[in-house]
PDB file of C-alpha atoms and ligand atoms in Angstrom:
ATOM      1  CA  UNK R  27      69.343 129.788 103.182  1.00 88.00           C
ATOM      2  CA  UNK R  28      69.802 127.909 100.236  1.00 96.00           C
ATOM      3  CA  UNK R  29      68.856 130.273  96.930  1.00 97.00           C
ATOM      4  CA  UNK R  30      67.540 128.597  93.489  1.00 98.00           C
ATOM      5  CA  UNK R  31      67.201 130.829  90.873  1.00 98.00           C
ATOM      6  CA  UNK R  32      64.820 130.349  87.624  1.00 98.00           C
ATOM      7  CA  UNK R  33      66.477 131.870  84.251  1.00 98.00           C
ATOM      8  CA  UNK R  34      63.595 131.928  81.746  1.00 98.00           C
ATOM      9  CA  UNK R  35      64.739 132.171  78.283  1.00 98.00           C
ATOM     10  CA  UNK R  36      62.164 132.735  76.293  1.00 98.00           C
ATOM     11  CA  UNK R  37      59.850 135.785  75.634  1.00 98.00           C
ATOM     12  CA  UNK R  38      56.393 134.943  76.972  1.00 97.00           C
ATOM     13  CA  UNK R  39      55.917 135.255  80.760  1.00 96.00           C
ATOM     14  CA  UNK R  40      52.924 133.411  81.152  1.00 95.00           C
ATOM     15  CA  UNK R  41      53.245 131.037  78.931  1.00 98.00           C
ATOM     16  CA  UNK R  42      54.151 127.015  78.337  1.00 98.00           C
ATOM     17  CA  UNK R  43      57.865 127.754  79.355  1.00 98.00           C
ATOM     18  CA  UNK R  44      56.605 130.541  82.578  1.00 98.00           C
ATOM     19  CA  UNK R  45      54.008 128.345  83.877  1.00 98.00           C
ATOM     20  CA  UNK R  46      56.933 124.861  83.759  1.00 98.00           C
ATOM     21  CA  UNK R  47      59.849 127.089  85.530  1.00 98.00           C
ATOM     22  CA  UNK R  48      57.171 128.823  87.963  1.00 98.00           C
ATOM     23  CA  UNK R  49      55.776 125.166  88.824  1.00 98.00           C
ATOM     24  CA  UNK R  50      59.819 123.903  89.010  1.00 98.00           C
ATOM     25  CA  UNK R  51      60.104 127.051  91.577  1.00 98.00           C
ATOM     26  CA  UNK R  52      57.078 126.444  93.570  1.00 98.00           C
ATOM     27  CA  UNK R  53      58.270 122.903  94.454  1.00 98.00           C
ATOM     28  CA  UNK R  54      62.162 124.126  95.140  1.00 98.00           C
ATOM     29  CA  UNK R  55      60.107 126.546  97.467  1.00 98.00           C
ATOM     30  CA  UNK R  56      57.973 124.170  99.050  1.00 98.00           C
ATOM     31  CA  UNK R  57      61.110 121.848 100.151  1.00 97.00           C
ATOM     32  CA  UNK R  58      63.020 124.986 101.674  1.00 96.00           C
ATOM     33  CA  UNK R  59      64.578 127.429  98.830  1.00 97.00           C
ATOM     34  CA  UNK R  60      64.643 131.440  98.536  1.00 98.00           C
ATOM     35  CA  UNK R  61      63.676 131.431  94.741  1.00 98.00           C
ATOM     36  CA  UNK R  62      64.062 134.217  92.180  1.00 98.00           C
ATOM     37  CA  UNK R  63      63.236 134.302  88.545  1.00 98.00           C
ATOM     38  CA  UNK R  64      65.111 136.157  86.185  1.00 98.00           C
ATOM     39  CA  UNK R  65      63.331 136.970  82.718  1.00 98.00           C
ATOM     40  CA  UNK R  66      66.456 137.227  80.707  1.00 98.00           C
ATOM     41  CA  UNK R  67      64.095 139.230  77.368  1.00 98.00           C
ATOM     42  CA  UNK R  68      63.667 142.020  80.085  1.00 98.00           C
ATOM     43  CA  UNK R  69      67.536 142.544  79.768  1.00 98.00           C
ATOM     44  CA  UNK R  70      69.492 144.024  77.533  1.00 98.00           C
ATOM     45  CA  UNK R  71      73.139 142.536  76.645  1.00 98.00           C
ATOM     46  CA  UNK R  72      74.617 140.317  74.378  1.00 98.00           C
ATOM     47  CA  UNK R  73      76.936 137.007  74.050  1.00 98.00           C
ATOM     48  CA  UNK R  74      80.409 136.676  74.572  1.00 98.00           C
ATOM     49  CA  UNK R  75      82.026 139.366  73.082  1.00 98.00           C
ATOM     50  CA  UNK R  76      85.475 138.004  73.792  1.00 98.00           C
ATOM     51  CA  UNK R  77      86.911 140.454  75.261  1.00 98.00           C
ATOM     52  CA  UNK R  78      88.862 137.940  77.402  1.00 98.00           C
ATOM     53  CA  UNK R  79      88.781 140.047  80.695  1.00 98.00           C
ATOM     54  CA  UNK R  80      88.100 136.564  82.212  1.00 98.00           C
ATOM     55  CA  UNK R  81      91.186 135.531  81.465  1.00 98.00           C
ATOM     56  CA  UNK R  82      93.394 138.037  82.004  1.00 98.00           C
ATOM     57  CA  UNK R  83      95.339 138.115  84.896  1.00 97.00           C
ATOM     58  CA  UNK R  84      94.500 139.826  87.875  1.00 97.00           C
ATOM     59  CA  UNK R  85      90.512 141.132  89.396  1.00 97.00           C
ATOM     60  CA  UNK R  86      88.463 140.100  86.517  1.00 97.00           C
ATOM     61  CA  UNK R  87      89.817 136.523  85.770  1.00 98.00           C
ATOM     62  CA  UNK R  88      87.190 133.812  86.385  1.00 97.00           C
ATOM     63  CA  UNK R  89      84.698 136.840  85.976  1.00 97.00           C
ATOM     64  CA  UNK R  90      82.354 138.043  83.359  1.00 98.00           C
ATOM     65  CA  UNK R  91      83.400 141.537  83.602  1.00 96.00           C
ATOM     66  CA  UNK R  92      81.834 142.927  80.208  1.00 97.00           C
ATOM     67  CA  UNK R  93      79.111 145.635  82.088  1.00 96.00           C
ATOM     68  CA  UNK R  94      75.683 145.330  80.555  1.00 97.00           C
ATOM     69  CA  UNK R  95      72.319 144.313  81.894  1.00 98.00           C
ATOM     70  CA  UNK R  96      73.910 140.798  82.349  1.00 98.00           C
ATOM     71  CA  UNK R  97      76.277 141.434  84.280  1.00 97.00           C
ATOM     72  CA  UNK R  98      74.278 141.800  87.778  1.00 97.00           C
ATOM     73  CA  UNK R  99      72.794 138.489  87.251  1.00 98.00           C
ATOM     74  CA  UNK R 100      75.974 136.595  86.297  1.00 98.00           C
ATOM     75  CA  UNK R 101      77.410 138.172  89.565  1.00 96.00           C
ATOM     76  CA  UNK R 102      74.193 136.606  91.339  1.00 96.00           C
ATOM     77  CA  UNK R 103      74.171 132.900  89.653  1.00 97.00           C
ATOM     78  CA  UNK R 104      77.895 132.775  91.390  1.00 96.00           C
ATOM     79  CA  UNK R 105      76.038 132.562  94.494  1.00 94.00           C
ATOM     80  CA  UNK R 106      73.685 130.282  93.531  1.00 97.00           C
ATOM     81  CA  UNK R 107      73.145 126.558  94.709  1.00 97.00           C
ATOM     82  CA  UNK R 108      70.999 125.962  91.826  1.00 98.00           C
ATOM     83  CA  UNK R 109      69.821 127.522  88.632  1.00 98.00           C
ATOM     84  CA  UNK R 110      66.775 125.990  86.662  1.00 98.00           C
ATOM     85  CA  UNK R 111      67.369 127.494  82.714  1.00 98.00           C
ATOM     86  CA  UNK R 112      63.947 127.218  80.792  1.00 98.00           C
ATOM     87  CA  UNK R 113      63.809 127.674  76.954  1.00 98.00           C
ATOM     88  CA  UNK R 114      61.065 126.972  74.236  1.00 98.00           C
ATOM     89  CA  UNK R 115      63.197 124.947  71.726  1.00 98.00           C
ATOM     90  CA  UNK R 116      63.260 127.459  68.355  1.00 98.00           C
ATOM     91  CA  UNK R 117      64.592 125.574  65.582  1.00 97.00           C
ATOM     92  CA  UNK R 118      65.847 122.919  67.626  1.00 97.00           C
ATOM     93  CA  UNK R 119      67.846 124.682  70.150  1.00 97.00           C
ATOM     94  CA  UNK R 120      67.692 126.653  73.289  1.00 98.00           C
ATOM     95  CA  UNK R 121      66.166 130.259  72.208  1.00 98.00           C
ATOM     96  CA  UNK R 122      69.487 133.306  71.367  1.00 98.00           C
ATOM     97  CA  UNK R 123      68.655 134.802  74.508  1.00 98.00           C
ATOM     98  CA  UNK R 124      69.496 131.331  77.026  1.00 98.00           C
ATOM     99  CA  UNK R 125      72.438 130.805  74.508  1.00 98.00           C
ATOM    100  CA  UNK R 126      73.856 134.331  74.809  1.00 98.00           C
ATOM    101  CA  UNK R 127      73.655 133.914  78.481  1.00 98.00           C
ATOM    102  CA  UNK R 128      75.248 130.694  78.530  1.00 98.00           C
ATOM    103  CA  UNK R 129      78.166 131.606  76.415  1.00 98.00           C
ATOM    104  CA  UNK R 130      79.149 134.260  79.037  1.00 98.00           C
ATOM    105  CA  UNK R 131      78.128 132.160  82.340  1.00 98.00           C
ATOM    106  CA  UNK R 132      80.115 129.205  81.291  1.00 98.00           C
ATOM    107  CA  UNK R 133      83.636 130.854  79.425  1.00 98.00           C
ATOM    108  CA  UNK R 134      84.101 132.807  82.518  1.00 98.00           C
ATOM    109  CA  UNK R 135      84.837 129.492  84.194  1.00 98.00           C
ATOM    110  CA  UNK R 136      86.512 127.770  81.155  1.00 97.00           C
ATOM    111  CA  UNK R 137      90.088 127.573  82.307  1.00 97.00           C
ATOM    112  CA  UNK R 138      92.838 128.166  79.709  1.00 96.00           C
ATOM    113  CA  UNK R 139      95.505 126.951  82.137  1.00 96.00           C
ATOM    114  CA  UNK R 140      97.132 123.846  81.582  1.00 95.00           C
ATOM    115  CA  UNK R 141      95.730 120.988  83.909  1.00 90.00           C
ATOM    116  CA  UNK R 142      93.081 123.561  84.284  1.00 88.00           C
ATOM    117  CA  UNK R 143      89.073 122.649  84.754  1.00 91.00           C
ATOM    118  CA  UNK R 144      86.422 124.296  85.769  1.00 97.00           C
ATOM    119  CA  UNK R 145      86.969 127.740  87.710  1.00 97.00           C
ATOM    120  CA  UNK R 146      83.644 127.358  89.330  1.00 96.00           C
ATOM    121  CA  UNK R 147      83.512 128.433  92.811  1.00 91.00           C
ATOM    122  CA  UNK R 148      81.111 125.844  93.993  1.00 93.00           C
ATOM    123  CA  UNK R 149      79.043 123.082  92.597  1.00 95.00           C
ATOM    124  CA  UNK R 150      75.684 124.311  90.979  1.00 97.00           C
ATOM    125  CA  UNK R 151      72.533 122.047  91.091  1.00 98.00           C
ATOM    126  CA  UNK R 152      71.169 122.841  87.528  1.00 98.00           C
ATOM    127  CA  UNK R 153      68.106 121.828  85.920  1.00 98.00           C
ATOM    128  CA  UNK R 154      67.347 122.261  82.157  1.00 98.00           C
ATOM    129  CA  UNK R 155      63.068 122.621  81.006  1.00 98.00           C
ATOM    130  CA  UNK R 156      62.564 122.669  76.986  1.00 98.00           C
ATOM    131  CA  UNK R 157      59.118 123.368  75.658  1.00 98.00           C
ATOM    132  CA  UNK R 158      58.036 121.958  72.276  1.00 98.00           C
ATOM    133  CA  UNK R 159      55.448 121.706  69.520  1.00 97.00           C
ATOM    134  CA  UNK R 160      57.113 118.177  68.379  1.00 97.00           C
ATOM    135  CA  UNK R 161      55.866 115.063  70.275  1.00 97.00           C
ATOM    136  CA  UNK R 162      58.449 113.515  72.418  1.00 97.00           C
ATOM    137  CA  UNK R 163      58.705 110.701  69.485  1.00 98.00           C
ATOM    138  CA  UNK R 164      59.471 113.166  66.909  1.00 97.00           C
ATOM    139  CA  UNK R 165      62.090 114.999  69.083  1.00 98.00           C
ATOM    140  CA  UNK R 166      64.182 111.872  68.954  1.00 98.00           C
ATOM    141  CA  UNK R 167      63.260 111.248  65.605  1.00 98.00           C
ATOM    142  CA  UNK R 168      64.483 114.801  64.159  1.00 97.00           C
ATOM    143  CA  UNK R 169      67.598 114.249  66.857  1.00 97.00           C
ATOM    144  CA  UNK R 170      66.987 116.905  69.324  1.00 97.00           C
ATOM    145  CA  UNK R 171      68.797 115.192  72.379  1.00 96.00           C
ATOM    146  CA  UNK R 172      72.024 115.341  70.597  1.00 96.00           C
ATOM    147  CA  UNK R 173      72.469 119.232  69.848  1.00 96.00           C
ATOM    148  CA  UNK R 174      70.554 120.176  73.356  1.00 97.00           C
ATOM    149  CA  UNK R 175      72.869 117.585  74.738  1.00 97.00           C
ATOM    150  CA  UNK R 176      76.156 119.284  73.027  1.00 96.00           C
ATOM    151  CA  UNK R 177      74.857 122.211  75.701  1.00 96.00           C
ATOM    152  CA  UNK R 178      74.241 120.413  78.491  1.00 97.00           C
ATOM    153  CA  UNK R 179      77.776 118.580  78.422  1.00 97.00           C
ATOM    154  CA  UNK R 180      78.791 121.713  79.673  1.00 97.00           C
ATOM    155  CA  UNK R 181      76.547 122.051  82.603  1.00 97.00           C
ATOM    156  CA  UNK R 182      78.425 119.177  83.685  1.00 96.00           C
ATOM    157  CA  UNK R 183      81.815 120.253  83.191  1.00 96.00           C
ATOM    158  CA  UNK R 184      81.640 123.507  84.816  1.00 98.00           C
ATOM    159  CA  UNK R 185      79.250 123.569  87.422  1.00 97.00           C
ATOM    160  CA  UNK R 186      80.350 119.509  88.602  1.00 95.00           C
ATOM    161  CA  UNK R 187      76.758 117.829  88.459  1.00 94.00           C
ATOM    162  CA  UNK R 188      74.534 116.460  85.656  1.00 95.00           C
ATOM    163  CA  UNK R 189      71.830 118.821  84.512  1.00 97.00           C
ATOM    164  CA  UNK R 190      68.321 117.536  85.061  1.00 97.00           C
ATOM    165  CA  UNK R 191      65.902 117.740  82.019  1.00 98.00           C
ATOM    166  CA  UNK R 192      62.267 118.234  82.236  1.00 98.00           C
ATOM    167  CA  UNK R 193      60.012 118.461  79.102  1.00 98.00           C
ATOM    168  CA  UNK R 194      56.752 119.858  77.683  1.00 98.00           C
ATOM    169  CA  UNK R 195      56.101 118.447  74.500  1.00 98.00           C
ATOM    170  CA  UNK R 196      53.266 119.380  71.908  1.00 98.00           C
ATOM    171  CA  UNK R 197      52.327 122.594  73.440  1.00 98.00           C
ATOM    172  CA  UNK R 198      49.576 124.652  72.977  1.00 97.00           C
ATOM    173  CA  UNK R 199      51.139 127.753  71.503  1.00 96.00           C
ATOM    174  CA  UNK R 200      47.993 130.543  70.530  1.00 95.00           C
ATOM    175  CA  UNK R 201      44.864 131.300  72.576  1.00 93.00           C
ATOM    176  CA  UNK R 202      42.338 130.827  69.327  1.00 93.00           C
ATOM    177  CA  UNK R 203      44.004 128.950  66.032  1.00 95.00           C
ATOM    178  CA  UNK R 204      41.030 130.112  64.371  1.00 93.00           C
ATOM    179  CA  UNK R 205      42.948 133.658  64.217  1.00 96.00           C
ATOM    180  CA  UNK R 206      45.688 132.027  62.717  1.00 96.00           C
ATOM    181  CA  UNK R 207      46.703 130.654  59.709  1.00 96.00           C
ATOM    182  CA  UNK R 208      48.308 127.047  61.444  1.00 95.00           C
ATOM    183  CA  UNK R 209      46.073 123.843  60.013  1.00 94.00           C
ATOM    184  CA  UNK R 210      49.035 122.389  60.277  1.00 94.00           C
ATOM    185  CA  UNK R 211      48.641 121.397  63.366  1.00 94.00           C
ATOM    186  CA  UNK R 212      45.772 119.211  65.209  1.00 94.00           C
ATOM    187  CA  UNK R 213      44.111 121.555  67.161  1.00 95.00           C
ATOM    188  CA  UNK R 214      41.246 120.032  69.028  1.00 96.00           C
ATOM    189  CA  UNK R 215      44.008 117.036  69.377  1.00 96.00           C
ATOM    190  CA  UNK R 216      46.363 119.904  71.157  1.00 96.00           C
ATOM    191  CA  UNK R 217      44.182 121.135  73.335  1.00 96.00           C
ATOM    192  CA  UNK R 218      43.492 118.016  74.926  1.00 97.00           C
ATOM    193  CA  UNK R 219      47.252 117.187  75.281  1.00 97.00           C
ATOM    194  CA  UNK R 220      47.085 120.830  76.335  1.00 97.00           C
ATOM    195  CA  UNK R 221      44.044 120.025  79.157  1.00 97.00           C
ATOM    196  CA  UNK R 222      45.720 116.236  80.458  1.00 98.00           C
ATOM    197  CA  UNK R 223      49.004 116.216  79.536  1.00 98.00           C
ATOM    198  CA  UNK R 224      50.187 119.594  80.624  1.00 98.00           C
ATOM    199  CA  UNK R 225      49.375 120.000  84.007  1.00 98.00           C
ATOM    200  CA  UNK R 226      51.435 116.774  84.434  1.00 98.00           C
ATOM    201  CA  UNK R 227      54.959 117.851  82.892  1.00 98.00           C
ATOM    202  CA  UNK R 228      54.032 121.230  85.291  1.00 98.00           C
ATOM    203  CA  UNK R 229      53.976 118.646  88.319  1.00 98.00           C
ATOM    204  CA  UNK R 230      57.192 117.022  87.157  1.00 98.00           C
ATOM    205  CA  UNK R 231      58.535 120.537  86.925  1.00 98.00           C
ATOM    206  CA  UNK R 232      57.686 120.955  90.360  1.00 98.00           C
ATOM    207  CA  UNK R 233      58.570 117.736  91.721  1.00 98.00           C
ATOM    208  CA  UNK R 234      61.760 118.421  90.202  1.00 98.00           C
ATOM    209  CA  UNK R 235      62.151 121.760  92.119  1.00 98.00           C
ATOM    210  CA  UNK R 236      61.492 119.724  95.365  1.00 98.00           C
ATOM    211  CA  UNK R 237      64.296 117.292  94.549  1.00 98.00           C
ATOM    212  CA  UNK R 238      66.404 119.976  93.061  1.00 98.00           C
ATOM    213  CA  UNK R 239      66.051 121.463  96.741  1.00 98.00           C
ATOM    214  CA  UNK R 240      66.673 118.015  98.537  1.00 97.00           C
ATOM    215  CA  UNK R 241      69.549 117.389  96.774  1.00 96.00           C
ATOM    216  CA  UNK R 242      71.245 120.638  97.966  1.00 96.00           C
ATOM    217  CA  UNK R 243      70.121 119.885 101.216  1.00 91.00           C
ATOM    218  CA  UNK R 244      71.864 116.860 101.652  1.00 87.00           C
ATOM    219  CA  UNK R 245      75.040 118.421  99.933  1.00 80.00           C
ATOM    220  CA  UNK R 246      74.689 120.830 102.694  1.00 73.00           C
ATOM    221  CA  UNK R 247      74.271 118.334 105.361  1.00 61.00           C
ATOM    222  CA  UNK R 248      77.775 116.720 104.498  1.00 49.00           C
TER     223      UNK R 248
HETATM  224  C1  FMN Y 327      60.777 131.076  66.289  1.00 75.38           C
HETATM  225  C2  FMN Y 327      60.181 129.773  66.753  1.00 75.38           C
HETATM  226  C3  FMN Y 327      60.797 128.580  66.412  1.00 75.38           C
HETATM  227  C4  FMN Y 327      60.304 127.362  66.892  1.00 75.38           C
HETATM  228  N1  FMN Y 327      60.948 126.197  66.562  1.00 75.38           N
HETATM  229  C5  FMN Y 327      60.504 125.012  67.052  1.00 75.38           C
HETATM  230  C6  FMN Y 327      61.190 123.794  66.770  1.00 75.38           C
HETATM  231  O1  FMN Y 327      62.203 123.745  66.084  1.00 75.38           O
HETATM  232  N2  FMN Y 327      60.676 122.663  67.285  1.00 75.38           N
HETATM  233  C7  FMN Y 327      59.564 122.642  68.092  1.00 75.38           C
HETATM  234  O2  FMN Y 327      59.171 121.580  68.538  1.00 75.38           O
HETATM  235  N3  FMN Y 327      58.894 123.784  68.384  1.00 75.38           N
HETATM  236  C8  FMN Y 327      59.344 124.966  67.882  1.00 75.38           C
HETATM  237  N4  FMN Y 327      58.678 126.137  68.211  1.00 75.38           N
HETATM  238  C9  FMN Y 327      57.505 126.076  69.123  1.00 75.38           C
HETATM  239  C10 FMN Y 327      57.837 126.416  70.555  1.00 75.38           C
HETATM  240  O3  FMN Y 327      59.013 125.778  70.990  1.00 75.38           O
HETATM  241  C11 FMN Y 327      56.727 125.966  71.513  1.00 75.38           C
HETATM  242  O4  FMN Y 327      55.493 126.431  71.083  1.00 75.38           O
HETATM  243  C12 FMN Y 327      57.023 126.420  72.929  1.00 75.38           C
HETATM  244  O5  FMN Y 327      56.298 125.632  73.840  1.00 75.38           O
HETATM  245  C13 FMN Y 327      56.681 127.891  73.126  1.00 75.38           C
HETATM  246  O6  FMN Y 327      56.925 128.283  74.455  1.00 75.38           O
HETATM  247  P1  FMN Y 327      56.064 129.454  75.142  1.00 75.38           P
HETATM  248  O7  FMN Y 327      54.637 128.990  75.108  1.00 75.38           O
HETATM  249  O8  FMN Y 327      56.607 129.562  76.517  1.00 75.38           O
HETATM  250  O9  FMN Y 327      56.298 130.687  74.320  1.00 75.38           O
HETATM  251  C14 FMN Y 327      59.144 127.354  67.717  1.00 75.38           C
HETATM  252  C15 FMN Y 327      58.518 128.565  68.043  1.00 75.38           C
HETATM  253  C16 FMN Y 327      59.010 129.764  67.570  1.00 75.38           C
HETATM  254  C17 FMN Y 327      58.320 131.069  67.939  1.00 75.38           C
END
């Protein structure tokens, strides 16, 4: 059966970032997928520590072999035939926890030999889900796309297919901004975004969990 697993980088599990990858898994469900999440602030590890033990010669090269509570799930996104990674965007980046993950999940299969590409064992179907306070304008304004996309290059590379992004801009981030000091932003504005607008990027999360499925499928199917 073909297994999709949701990484969830950032710290609140019920939450704008949750509620998109849940939505992304329901649909991957719904078309045929064993789903898992994985709540990567429940773990406890680090990034690369380069200790190179994925490229040294012999059992641990093309591995992550550094033992720490990331090691079981890199061990089970080598399985995978797709992996949605969801991050609220903190100063215009993926959150430290996605990142540290990423740093181990893709040098493990960033050959050093010459001629050498990606030491992937399969392809990967990935998706990528960002969650912001910025309007979609003023993401491309303040030039998001480029450094998320300096990331997502390496989707790409190692796991051989394009990442798919999904988006939630403008989210509603307390329960009451009356307990907070945040005039800032527009609030009644927000929560109407929050109220029409939301529950729309969380069916385009799950519609792209269904074709996230179907695309696998067909791979399958060749
Ligand atoms: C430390 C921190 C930094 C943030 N930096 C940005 C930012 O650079 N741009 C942005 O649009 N939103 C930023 N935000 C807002 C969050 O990305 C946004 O509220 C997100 O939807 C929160 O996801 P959650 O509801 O799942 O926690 C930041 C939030 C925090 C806590």
């Amino acid at each position: 059966m073909m297994k999709i697993y949701g990484v969830n980088g950032g710290p609140r599990k019920n939450w704008n970032t949750a509620t998109m990858l849940e939505h992304f898994l329901q649909g991957a469900r719904s078309a045929g997928a064993e789903v898992e999440t994985i709540h990567l602030f429940d773990l406890d590890y680090t990034g690369c520590r380069s200790c190179f033990l994925c490229k040294r010669r012999g059992p641990t090269y093309g591995r992550c072999s550094y033992r720490d509570g990331l090691q079981p799930v890199l061990e089970k996104l080598r399985q995978a035939d797709g992996i949605a990674f969801a991050s609220p965007i903190y100063f215009h980046q993926i959150t430290a926890q996605l990142r540290g993950l990423l740093e181990r999940l893709f040098f493990q299969y960033h050959s050093f030999e010459r001629g050498g590409g990606s030491l992937a064992p399969q392809k990967i179907e990935t998706a990528v889900l960002y969650t912001m306070n910025v309007t979609e304008e003023e993401m491309r304004r303040r030039g998001y796309p480029a450094v998320l996309g300096d990331t997502e290059q390496y989707f790409s590379y190692t796991f051989y297919a394009e990442p798919q992004r999904i988006y939630a801009f403008d989210t509603y981030e307390f329960t009451d901004y009356s307990q907070y000091q945040a005039d800032y932003w527009d609030e009644p504005a927000k929560r109407r975004w929050h109220q029409e607008q939301f529950p729309r990027d969380c069916q385009n999360a799950f519609d792209a969990g269904v074709q996230m499925a179907a695309r696998i499928g067909t791979d399958a199917g060749r």
